[in-house]
Coordinates of C-alpha atoms in Angstrom, one line a residue:
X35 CA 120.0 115.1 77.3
X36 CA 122.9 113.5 79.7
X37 CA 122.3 110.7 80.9
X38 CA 124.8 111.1 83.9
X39 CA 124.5 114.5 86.2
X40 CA 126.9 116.6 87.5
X41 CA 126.8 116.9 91.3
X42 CA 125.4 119.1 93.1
X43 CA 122.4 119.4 90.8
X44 CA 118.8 119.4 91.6
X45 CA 116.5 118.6 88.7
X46 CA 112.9 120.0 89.2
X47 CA 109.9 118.6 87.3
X48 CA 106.3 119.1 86.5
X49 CA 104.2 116.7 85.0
X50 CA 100.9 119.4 84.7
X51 CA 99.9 117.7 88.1
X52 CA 102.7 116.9 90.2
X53 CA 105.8 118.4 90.6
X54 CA 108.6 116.4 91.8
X55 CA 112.5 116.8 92.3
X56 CA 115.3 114.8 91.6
X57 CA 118.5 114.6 93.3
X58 CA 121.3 112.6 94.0
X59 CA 120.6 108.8 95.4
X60 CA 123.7 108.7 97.3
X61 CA 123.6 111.7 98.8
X62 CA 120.3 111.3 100.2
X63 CA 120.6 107.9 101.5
X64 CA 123.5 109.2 103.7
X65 CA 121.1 111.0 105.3
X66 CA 118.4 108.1 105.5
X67 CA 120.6 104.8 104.9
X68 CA 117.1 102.7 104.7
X69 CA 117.1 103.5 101.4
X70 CA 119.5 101.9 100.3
X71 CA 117.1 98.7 100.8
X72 CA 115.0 99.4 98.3
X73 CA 117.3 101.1 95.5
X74 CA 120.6 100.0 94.9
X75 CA 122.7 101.6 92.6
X76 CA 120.9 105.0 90.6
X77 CA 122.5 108.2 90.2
X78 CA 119.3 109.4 91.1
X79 CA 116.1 109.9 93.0
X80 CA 112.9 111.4 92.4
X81 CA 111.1 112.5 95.2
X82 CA 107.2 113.6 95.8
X83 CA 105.3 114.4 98.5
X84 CA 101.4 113.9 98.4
X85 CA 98.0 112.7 100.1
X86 CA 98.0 109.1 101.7
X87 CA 94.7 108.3 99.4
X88 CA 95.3 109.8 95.9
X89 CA 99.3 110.2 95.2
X90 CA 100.4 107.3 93.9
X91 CA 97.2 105.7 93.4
X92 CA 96.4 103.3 90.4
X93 CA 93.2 105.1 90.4
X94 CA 93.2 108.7 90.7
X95 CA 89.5 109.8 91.1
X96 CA 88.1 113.1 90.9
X97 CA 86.3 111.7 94.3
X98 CA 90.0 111.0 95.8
X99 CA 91.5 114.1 94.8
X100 CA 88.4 115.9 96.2
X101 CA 89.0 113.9 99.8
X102 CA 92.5 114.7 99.9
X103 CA 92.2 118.6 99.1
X104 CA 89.3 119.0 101.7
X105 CA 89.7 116.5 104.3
X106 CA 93.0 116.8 105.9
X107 CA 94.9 113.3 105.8
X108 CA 98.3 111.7 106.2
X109 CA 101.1 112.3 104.0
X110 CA 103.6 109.8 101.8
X111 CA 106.6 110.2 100.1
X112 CA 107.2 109.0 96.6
X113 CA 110.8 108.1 95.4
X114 CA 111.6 106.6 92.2
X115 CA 114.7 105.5 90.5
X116 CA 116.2 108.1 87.5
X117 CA 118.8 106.9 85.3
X118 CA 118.4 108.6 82.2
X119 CA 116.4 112.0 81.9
X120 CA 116.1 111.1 78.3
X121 CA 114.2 108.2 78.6
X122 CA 112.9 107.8 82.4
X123 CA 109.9 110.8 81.9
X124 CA 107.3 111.3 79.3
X125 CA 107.9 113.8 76.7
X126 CA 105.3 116.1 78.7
X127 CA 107.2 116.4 81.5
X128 CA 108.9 119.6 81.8
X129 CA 112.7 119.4 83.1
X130 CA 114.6 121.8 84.8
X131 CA 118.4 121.9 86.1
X132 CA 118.9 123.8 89.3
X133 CA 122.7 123.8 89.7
X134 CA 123.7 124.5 93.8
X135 CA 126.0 125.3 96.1
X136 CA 127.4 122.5 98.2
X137 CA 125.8 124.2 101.7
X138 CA 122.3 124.5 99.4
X139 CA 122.3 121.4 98.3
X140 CA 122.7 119.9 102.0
X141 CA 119.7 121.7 103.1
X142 CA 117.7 120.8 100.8
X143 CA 118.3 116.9 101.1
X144 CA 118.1 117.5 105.0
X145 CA 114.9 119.1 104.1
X146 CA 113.5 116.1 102.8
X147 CA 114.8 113.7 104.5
X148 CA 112.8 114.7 108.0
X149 CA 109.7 113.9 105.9
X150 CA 110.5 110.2 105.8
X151 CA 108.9 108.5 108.7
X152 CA 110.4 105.5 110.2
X153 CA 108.7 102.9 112.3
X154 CA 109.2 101.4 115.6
X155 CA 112.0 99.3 114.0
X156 CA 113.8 102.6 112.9
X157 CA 112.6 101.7 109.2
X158 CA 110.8 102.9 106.5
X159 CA 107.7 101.8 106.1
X160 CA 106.3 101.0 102.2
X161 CA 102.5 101.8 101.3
X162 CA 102.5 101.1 97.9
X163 CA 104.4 100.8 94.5
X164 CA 103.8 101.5 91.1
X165 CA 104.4 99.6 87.8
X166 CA 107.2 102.4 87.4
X167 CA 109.7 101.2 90.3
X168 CA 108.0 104.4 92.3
X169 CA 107.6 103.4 95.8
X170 CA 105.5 104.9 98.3
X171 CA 106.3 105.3 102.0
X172 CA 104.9 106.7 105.0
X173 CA 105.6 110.6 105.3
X174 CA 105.2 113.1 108.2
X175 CA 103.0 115.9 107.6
X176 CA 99.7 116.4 106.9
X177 CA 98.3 116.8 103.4
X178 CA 95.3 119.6 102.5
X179 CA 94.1 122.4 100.3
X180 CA 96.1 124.5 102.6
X181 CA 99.6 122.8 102.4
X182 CA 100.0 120.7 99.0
X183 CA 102.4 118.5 97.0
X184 CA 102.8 122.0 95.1
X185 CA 103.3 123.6 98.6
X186 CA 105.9 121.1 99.5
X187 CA 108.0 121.3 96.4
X188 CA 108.1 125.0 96.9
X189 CA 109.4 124.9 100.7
X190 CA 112.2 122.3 99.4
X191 CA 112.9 124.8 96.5
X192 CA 113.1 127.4 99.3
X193 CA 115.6 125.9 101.2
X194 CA 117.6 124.8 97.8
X195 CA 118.0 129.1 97.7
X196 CA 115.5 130.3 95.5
X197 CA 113.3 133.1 96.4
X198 CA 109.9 131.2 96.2
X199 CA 106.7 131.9 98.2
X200 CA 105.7 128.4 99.3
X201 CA 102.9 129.1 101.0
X202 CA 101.2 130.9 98.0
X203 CA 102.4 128.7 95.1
X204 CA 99.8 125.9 95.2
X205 CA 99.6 124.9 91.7
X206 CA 102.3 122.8 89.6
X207 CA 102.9 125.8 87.0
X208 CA 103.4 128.1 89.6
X209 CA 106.1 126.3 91.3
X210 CA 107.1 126.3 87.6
X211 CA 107.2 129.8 86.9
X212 CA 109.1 130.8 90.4
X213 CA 111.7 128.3 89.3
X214 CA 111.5 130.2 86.0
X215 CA 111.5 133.8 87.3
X216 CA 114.9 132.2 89.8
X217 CA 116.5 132.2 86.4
X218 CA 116.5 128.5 85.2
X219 CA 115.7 127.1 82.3
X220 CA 113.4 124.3 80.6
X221 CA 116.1 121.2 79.7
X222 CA 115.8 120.1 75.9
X223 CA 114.7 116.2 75.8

C-alpha cells in the first residue's frame, strides 16, 4: 500500500462497526481552518460521525449502544490523523479507494464540514480523545436508529457521486456493498 495519496481521493473504510472516510487534511481544513489547531501536518484525515454517548467511547456497552440507537441524542464528529494506510488501521479494516472528480470531491468535504459545530468563540469544541490521536468534537445533527453513523457515511458517499441510498443503508457492510456495486475495489494491505 502507498503511503502517500493522490489527490482527489477519498478512501472509504469499514471496521465491521463503523465506517469511516478519509480525505485530504488540507483540503478540509480550508474549509474549517480550526483544525489546523489540533492537527498539523497529515496528508490525511479520517472522519466519523456518531452518538455523543457511545462513538468514541473507551467503553462501548451493549447498554450505550442500546441508548444511542433508541433514544435520540446529540451527535460528534471523529477525526484522526492518517499517514500511512499500511500501518495506521488494523489488518480488519477493509480499505477502499474512491478516486473523484475535483467538483465531487468539493462537495463532499463541504458536506462534512457543516457537521462540525463551532462555539460561541467560532471554535471547535473537543469532547474527547482516544489513545489513537482520534479526537472527538461536537457535531450538528442528531444521532438515532433512524439516521446512523452508517446513514451518515452513505449521504457523504452520495454527495462524493455514487448512487447510494442513504437512508436505507444502515449497516456498515451495506455502505460496503453500495461502494462495491459503484464499482470500487477492496485496497490490498
Amino acid at each position: 500500500m502507498i503511503a502517500t495519496m493522490p489527490d482527489p481521493l477519498l478512501y472509504f473504510t469499514n471496521n465491521g462497526l463503523h465506517t469511516h472516510l478519509i480525505l485530504p487534511s488540507q483540503r478540509l481544513k480550508t474549509l474549517v481552518p480550526q483544525l489546523s489547531k489540533y492537527f498539523l501536518d497529515e496528508p490525511w484525515l479520517q472522519l466519523g460521525w456518531g452518538d455523543f454517548g457511545y462513538y468514541g467511547s473507551a467503553k462501548q456497552t451493549k447498554l450505550l449502544g442500546f441508548r444511542a440507537l433508541f433514544m435520540p441524542t446529540k451527535a460528534i464528529i471523529g477525526v484522526r490523523s492518517i499517514r500511512d494506510l499500511t500501518n495506521d488501521f488494523p489488518q480488519r479494516t477493509r480499505i477502499y479507494a474512491i478516486p473523484l472528480p475535483k467538483a465531487a470531491m468539493d462537495a463532499t468535504l463541504l458536506f462534512i464540514s457543516r457537521y462540525f459545530q463551532f462555539d460561541e468563540s467560532d471554535d471547535l469544541t473537543v469532547v474527547r480523545k482516544k489513545a489513537n490521536g482520534e479526537l472527538f468534537f461536537s457535531a450538528n445533527g442528531t444521532y438515532s436508529i433512524l439516521n446512523t453513523c452508517n446513514n451518515w457515511t452513505a449521504y457523504a458517499l452520495r454527495e462524493a457521486g455514487l448512487k447510494i441510498s442513504p437512508k436505507w443503508t444502515i449497516g456498515p457492510d451495506q455502505v460496503e456493498r453500495n461502494v462495491r456495486k459503484n464499482g470500487y475495489l477492496r485496497t490490498q494491505k
